[in-house]
Each structure stands twice: as C-alpha cells, then as structure tokens.
mmCIF file of C-alpha atoms and ligand atoms in Angstrom:
data_model
loop_
_atom_site.group_PDB
_atom_site.id
_atom_site.type_symbol
_atom_site.label_atom_id
_atom_site.label_comp_id
_atom_site.label_asym_id
_atom_site.label_seq_id
_atom_site.Cartn_x
_atom_site.Cartn_y
_atom_site.Cartn_z
ATOM 1 C CA MET Z 69 167.196 119.364 94.672
ATOM 2 C CA ALA Z 70 165.562 120.365 91.407
ATOM 3 C CA THR Z 71 162.512 122.298 92.568
ATOM 4 C CA ASP Z 72 160.312 121.009 89.777
ATOM 5 C CA ARG Z 73 160.933 117.399 90.588
ATOM 6 C CA ASN Z 74 158.856 115.266 92.967
ATOM 7 C CA ARG Z 75 160.744 113.777 95.860
ATOM 8 C CA GLY Z 76 160.272 110.310 97.293
ATOM 9 C CA ALA Z 77 158.141 109.692 100.361
ATOM 10 C CA LEU Z 78 159.544 108.689 103.743
ATOM 11 C CA ILE Z 79 157.353 105.855 104.989
ATOM 12 C CA ILE Z 80 158.072 104.407 108.433
ATOM 13 C CA ILE Z 81 156.826 101.011 109.568
ATOM 14 C CA GLU Z 82 156.627 100.709 113.359
ATOM 15 C CA GLY Z 83 155.251 98.321 115.946
ATOM 16 C CA GLY Z 84 156.254 95.941 118.687
ATOM 17 C CA ASP Z 85 158.377 92.858 118.047
ATOM 18 C CA ARG Z 86 156.831 90.126 115.847
ATOM 19 C CA THR Z 87 154.092 92.275 114.385
ATOM 20 C CA GLY Z 88 155.207 91.527 110.811
ATOM 21 C CA LYS Z 89 157.062 94.774 110.094
ATOM 22 C CA SER Z 90 159.989 93.232 108.236
ATOM 23 C CA THR Z 91 157.819 90.948 106.065
ATOM 24 C CA GLN Z 92 155.479 93.803 105.194
ATOM 25 C CA SER Z 93 158.271 96.310 104.542
ATOM 26 C CA LYS Z 94 159.884 93.989 101.981
ATOM 27 C CA MET Z 95 156.554 93.195 100.324
ATOM 28 C CA LEU Z 96 155.768 96.895 100.073
ATOM 29 C CA VAL Z 97 159.067 97.755 98.375
ATOM 30 C CA ASP Z 98 158.674 94.830 95.966
ATOM 31 C CA ALA Z 99 155.138 95.941 95.067
ATOM 32 C CA LEU Z 100 156.230 99.545 94.453
ATOM 33 C CA LEU Z 101 159.103 98.359 92.242
ATOM 34 C CA ALA Z 102 156.724 96.073 90.328
ATOM 35 C CA ASP Z 103 154.596 99.163 89.646
ATOM 36 C CA GLY Z 104 157.636 100.902 88.150
ATOM 37 C CA LYS Z 105 158.135 103.239 91.135
ATOM 38 C CA GLN Z 106 161.531 104.031 92.645
ATOM 39 C CA ALA Z 107 161.643 102.552 96.145
ATOM 40 C CA GLU Z 108 164.180 101.149 98.582
ATOM 41 C CA LEU Z 109 164.098 99.380 101.919
ATOM 42 C CA VAL Z 110 165.889 100.809 104.960
ATOM 43 C CA LYS Z 111 166.161 98.841 108.208
ATOM 44 C CA PHE Z 112 166.991 100.145 111.689
ATOM 45 C CA PRO Z 113 169.001 99.135 113.519
ATOM 46 C CA ASP Z 114 171.287 98.684 110.509
ATOM 47 C CA ARG Z 115 173.522 96.059 112.048
ATOM 48 C CA THR Z 116 176.075 96.177 109.183
ATOM 49 C CA THR Z 117 177.879 99.433 110.091
ATOM 50 C CA PRO Z 118 180.504 99.715 112.863
ATOM 51 C CA ILE Z 119 177.952 101.548 115.051
ATOM 52 C CA GLY Z 120 175.197 99.099 114.097
ATOM 53 C CA LYS Z 121 177.404 96.153 115.014
ATOM 54 C CA LEU Z 122 177.494 97.454 118.577
ATOM 55 C CA ALA Z 123 173.684 97.589 118.614
ATOM 56 C CA GLY Z 124 173.493 94.070 117.149
ATOM 57 C CA SER Z 125 175.857 92.670 119.776
ATOM 58 C CA TYR Z 126 173.892 94.417 122.491
ATOM 59 C CA LEU Z 127 170.623 92.913 121.231
ATOM 60 C CA GLN Z 128 172.181 89.454 121.019
ATOM 61 C CA LYS Z 129 173.455 89.928 124.561
ATOM 62 C CA THR Z 130 177.091 89.346 123.637
ATOM 63 C CA LEU Z 131 177.751 92.938 124.719
ATOM 64 C CA ASP Z 132 176.414 94.797 127.744
ATOM 65 C CA LEU Z 133 176.192 98.567 127.584
ATOM 66 C CA GLU Z 134 174.920 101.193 129.982
ATOM 67 C CA ASP Z 135 171.327 102.117 129.106
ATOM 68 C CA HIS Z 136 171.970 105.759 128.130
ATOM 69 C CA ALA Z 137 175.009 104.743 126.076
ATOM 70 C CA ILE Z 138 173.091 102.151 124.029
ATOM 71 C CA HIS Z 139 170.244 104.624 123.487
ATOM 72 C CA LEU Z 140 172.725 107.055 121.924
ATOM 73 C CA ILE Z 141 174.242 104.269 119.820
ATOM 74 C CA PHE Z 142 170.852 103.416 118.311
ATOM 75 C CA SER Z 143 170.357 107.130 117.568
ATOM 76 C CA ALA Z 144 173.839 107.440 116.068
ATOM 77 C CA ASN Z 145 173.001 104.487 113.817
ATOM 78 C CA ARG Z 146 170.068 106.497 112.439
ATOM 79 C CA TRP Z 147 172.054 109.749 112.159
ATOM 80 C CA GLU Z 148 174.810 108.065 110.163
ATOM 81 C CA LYS Z 149 172.186 107.214 107.497
ATOM 82 C CA VAL Z 150 170.603 110.698 107.339
ATOM 83 C CA PRO Z 151 172.707 112.038 104.421
ATOM 84 C CA SER Z 152 171.879 109.014 102.266
ATOM 85 C CA ILE Z 153 168.205 109.128 103.287
ATOM 86 C CA ILE Z 154 167.910 112.788 102.259
ATOM 87 C CA GLU Z 155 169.824 112.229 99.049
ATOM 88 C CA ARG Z 156 167.604 109.345 98.009
ATOM 89 C CA LEU Z 157 164.374 111.192 98.865
ATOM 90 C CA GLU Z 158 165.543 114.200 96.846
ATOM 91 C CA ASN Z 159 166.319 111.889 93.944
ATOM 92 C CA GLY Z 160 162.713 110.707 93.892
ATOM 93 C CA ILE Z 161 163.249 107.416 95.701
ATOM 94 C CA THR Z 162 160.560 106.441 98.200
ATOM 95 C CA LEU Z 163 162.029 104.854 101.330
ATOM 96 C CA VAL Z 164 160.227 102.203 103.332
ATOM 97 C CA VAL Z 165 161.870 102.195 106.753
ATOM 98 C CA ASP Z 166 161.537 99.191 109.066
ATOM 99 C CA ARG Z 167 161.715 100.884 112.540
ATOM 100 C CA TYR Z 168 162.879 104.438 113.246
ATOM 101 C CA ALA Z 169 163.256 106.886 116.142
ATOM 102 C CA PHE Z 170 159.830 105.896 117.494
ATOM 103 C CA SER Z 171 161.246 102.470 118.338
ATOM 104 C CA GLY Z 172 164.222 104.232 119.877
ATOM 105 C CA VAL Z 173 161.998 106.185 122.238
ATOM 106 C CA ALA Z 174 159.429 103.438 122.885
ATOM 107 C CA TYR Z 175 162.011 100.814 123.870
ATOM 108 C CA THR Z 176 164.414 102.939 125.888
ATOM 109 C CA SER Z 177 161.627 104.704 127.758
ATOM 110 C CA ALA Z 178 160.295 101.266 128.730
ATOM 111 C CA LYS Z 179 163.362 101.095 130.986
ATOM 112 C CA ARG Z 180 163.247 102.394 134.539
ATOM 113 C CA GLY Z 181 164.378 106.005 134.948
ATOM 114 C CA PHE Z 182 163.933 107.133 131.318
ATOM 115 C CA ASP Z 183 161.378 109.701 130.336
ATOM 116 C CA ILE Z 184 160.075 110.221 126.829
ATOM 117 C CA GLU Z 185 161.402 113.771 126.491
ATOM 118 C CA TRP Z 186 164.977 112.736 127.281
ATOM 119 C CA CYS Z 187 164.724 109.838 124.842
ATOM 120 C CA LYS Z 188 163.491 112.068 121.989
ATOM 121 C CA GLN Z 189 166.459 114.464 122.211
ATOM 122 C CA SER Z 190 169.049 112.344 120.421
ATOM 123 C CA ASP Z 191 166.829 111.785 117.354
ATOM 124 C CA THR Z 192 165.490 115.341 117.213
ATOM 125 C CA GLY Z 193 166.220 116.728 113.745
ATOM 126 C CA ILE Z 194 166.389 113.547 111.690
ATOM 127 C CA PRO Z 195 164.074 113.581 108.629
ATOM 128 C CA ALA Z 196 160.405 113.582 109.654
ATOM 129 C CA PRO Z 197 158.263 110.846 108.113
ATOM 130 C CA ASP Z 198 155.511 111.563 105.619
ATOM 131 C CA LEU Z 199 153.593 108.587 107.023
ATOM 132 C CA VAL Z 200 154.010 106.174 109.925
ATOM 133 C CA ILE Z 201 152.247 102.838 109.558
ATOM 134 C CA TYR Z 202 151.882 101.313 113.007
ATOM 135 C CA LEU Z 203 151.191 97.578 113.193
ATOM 136 C CA THR Z 204 149.372 96.475 116.328
ATOM 137 C CA LEU Z 205 148.999 93.027 117.771
ATOM 138 C CA PRO Z 206 148.101 92.099 121.349
ATOM 139 C CA VAL Z 207 151.466 91.433 123.033
ATOM 140 C CA ASP Z 208 150.328 87.968 124.115
ATOM 141 C CA GLN Z 209 149.764 87.041 120.454
ATOM 142 C CA ALA Z 210 153.089 88.523 119.366
ATOM 143 C CA THR Z 211 155.005 86.603 122.034
ATOM 144 C CA SER Z 212 153.625 83.306 120.744
ATOM 145 C CA ARG Z 213 154.906 83.968 117.209
ATOM 146 C CA ASP Z 214 157.961 82.169 115.846
ATOM 147 C CA GLN Z 215 161.426 82.839 117.298
ATOM 148 C CA TYR Z 216 160.203 85.159 119.981
ATOM 149 C CA GLY Z 217 162.215 85.378 123.144
ATOM 150 C CA THR Z 218 165.823 84.988 122.005
ATOM 151 C CA GLU Z 219 166.975 88.627 121.975
ATOM 152 C CA ARG Z 220 167.112 91.359 124.556
ATOM 153 C CA TYR Z 221 163.743 93.120 125.181
ATOM 154 C CA GLU Z 222 161.727 90.063 124.136
ATOM 155 C CA SER Z 223 159.768 89.663 127.332
ATOM 156 C CA THR Z 224 156.039 90.196 127.603
ATOM 157 C CA GLN Z 225 156.264 92.839 130.319
ATOM 158 C CA PHE Z 226 158.881 94.897 128.476
ATOM 159 C CA GLN Z 227 156.947 94.705 125.204
ATOM 160 C CA LYS Z 228 153.763 95.867 126.917
ATOM 161 C CA ARG Z 229 155.543 98.953 128.217
ATOM 162 C CA ALA Z 230 157.077 99.640 124.787
ATOM 163 C CA VAL Z 231 153.652 99.419 123.116
ATOM 164 C CA GLU Z 232 152.206 101.888 125.639
ATOM 165 C CA ASN Z 233 155.052 104.252 124.783
ATOM 166 C CA PHE Z 234 154.465 103.976 121.018
ATOM 167 C CA GLU Z 235 150.905 105.113 121.653
ATOM 168 C CA LYS Z 236 152.177 108.264 123.373
ATOM 169 C CA LEU Z 237 154.179 109.173 120.242
ATOM 170 C CA MET Z 238 151.302 108.989 117.746
ATOM 171 C CA THR Z 239 150.533 112.111 115.745
ATOM 172 C CA LYS Z 240 148.168 112.806 112.882
ATOM 173 C CA ASN Z 241 150.421 111.284 110.234
ATOM 174 C CA TRP Z 242 150.219 107.842 111.889
ATOM 175 C CA THR Z 243 147.890 105.111 110.648
ATOM 176 C CA THR Z 244 147.304 102.041 112.794
ATOM 177 C CA LEU Z 245 146.739 98.671 111.113
ATOM 178 C CA ASP Z 246 145.568 95.487 112.814
ATOM 179 C CA ALA Z 247 148.477 93.045 112.422
ATOM 180 C CA SER Z 248 146.263 90.024 113.105
ATOM 181 C CA GLN Z 249 144.778 90.343 109.586
ATOM 182 C CA SER Z 250 146.129 88.201 106.736
ATOM 183 C CA ILE Z 251 149.506 89.152 105.279
ATOM 184 C CA ASP Z 252 147.837 90.026 101.958
ATOM 185 C CA ALA Z 253 145.138 92.167 103.545
ATOM 186 C CA ILE Z 254 147.704 94.193 105.496
ATOM 187 C CA HIS Z 255 149.876 94.498 102.405
ATOM 188 C CA GLN Z 256 147.031 95.888 100.295
ATOM 189 C CA GLN Z 257 146.227 98.540 102.913
ATOM 190 C CA MET Z 258 149.881 99.518 103.227
ATOM 191 C CA LYS Z 259 150.246 99.775 99.478
ATOM 192 C CA ASP Z 260 147.166 101.977 99.134
ATOM 193 C CA LEU Z 261 148.275 104.287 101.948
ATOM 194 C CA THR Z 262 151.794 104.576 100.547
ATOM 195 C CA THR Z 263 150.675 105.241 96.981
ATOM 196 C CA GLU Z 264 148.404 108.029 98.199
ATOM 197 C CA ILE Z 265 151.192 109.683 100.219
ATOM 198 C CA MET Z 266 153.656 109.381 97.324
ATOM 199 C CA GLN Z 267 151.250 111.427 95.207
ATOM 200 C CA GLN Z 268 150.887 114.051 97.940
ATOM 201 C CA VAL Z 269 154.521 114.775 98.837
ATOM 202 C CA GLY Z 270 155.321 116.418 95.513
ATOM 203 C CA THR Z 271 158.097 118.978 95.963
ATOM 204 C CA ARG Z 272 157.256 119.642 99.634
ATOM 205 C CA SER Z 273 160.442 120.075 101.664
ATOM 206 C CA ILE Z 274 161.647 117.368 104.018
ATOM 207 C CA GLU Z 275 160.891 118.397 107.600
ATOM 208 C CA LYS Z 276 162.832 117.635 110.753
ATOM 209 C CA LEU Z 277 161.448 115.260 113.367
ATOM 210 C CA TRP Z 278 160.326 116.750 116.699
ATOM 211 C CA VAL Z 279 161.551 120.246 115.756
HETATM 212 P P1 LIG P 396 164.468 94.227 114.947
HETATM 213 O O1 LIG P 396 165.812 94.139 114.272
HETATM 214 O O2 LIG P 396 163.452 95.029 114.177
HETATM 215 O O3 LIG P 396 163.966 92.901 115.433
HETATM 216 O O4 LIG P 396 164.709 95.118 116.265
HETATM 217 C C1 LIG P 396 165.613 94.713 117.226
HETATM 218 C C2 LIG P 396 165.175 95.076 118.627
HETATM 219 O O5 LIG P 396 165.744 96.324 118.989
HETATM 220 C C3 LIG P 396 163.693 95.193 118.881
HETATM 221 O O6 LIG P 396 163.411 94.581 120.156
HETATM 222 C C4 LIG P 396 163.449 96.663 118.962
HETATM 223 C C5 LIG P 396 164.738 97.193 119.481
HETATM 224 N N1 LIG P 396 165.072 98.539 118.977
HETATM 225 C C6 LIG P 396 165.024 98.970 117.699
HETATM 226 N N2 LIG P 396 165.455 100.227 117.613
HETATM 227 C C7 LIG P 396 165.783 100.594 118.868
HETATM 228 C C8 LIG P 396 166.293 101.779 119.422
HETATM 229 O O7 LIG P 396 166.543 102.781 118.747
HETATM 230 N N3 LIG P 396 166.500 101.798 120.763
HETATM 231 C C9 LIG P 396 166.246 100.722 121.556
HETATM 232 N N4 LIG P 396 166.485 100.830 122.858
HETATM 233 N N5 LIG P 396 165.766 99.580 121.056
HETATM 234 C C10 LIG P 396 165.532 99.523 119.736
HETATM 235 NA NA1 LIG P 397 163.710 91.626 117.659
HETATM 236 NA NA1 LIG P 398 161.472 92.981 112.793
#
C-alpha cells in the first residue's frame, strides 16, 4: 500500500432478518458512486462460491449440516474473501458489507450449546470494520415483512435470540439506526455516517477483528 494514499473504509451493515440491510446496502453504494467515490458492495454469505453454495443450500434446507460444521463454513466463506477485501481497501475502494462475522456469532450462538466466545474464534483476525451500522426493528414487525419464514432461522423465537446476541457484540464503532423509519430517512443517515468515516480512515492501517 502506498503510504501517502487514503484507503477505503470497511462499513458493515448488520441486523436481524428483514430489517432492510440489503436494500440499504445497495442504495448506499449507489449514492457513493453517484458522488464520484470508489465503492463496492459485498454480501455475506456469498452464495456464489463453492463454500458459499454449501451455506446457501443449508439456508434453503436442501442440505443439513452439523451446527459446528456450518458455523465454520460461514466463517470460511468470509475468510476466502479476505485477500480481495484487503486489496480493495488498500486501493481506496470503500466496501459496504451486507452481514459479517457479527451475524455469524449472533445466529450460531442462538443455538443451544454454543457460547459467544467459541463462535468468535473462527472469524478472529478478519479485517476489523471502521463502522458497523446496526439496523433494529422489533422482531414481531420484521416477521410480518414480505417473504419472511421461508428459510432456516426465520422463526420469531430464533430471531429474538439472535438480536439479543447482536447486542452483546456492540462496541464503540457501532451505530444503531431505527429500521422502522422511511427508507429515505435511513439512507440519508447511513450516507452521512459513511461519508464521515471515509474522511477519517485516511492511511490508518486495517486492524484485525477481535484480536
Ligand atoms: P441473508 O442472505 O442476509 O438473508 O442471510 C441469510 C441467513 O443466514 C440469515 O438468517 C442470517 C444467516 N447468517 C448469515 N451469516 C451467518 C453466519 O455466519 N452464520 C450463521 N449461523 N448464520 C448466518
Ligand atoms: Na434470510
Ligand atoms: Na438480507
């Protein structure tokens, strides 16, 4: 990395299912590009790779996997993207990431017999975010949104446990936004937060998560 050159920011969008993460992530990238910034969207799980296809089949319930094994597959799906994430950040590209290791920990630790510390191990060392934007919506409102209930994990009780786990992972670089606001209102807040962080990262080195 050229030391005099600003890197891109690593912006993570997290939240329970049906909180609008995917819609907002796309809108954010489009808005940054429209402003002439370099930005790209990253989505986890990335169901297009061989590892990600396993995760996709598991979520669609066409494949059953032991709970520890699928946890490690989701982590491996993030690790396989780490070189390209670092390369893009170093080349000045801001990445907007729809779900990350926080989902990994929040969902697996919602299962019986999994503690948060064990769940964090397999993602320890991936690039640490510059900002996590956490979208919150009461689970009962999320469950009534379109298409809810077709994939694995989409039950009210499971989602409630996952949301409790997200809250245990929050650190000072998290910002919580109320996902019941209008799409445009949320978008404006996300854009302002992201623009501010992009100015702050400068040449600061990319840190490792949970290290
Ligand atoms: P999405 O493609 O954003 O709708 O996410 C698919 C589902 O998979 C969603 O219920 C959250 C869950 N999920 C995402 N990442 C992970 C992960 O790393 N581990 C586990 N156990 N679940 C995950
Ligand atoms: Na889902
Ligand atoms: Na989503």
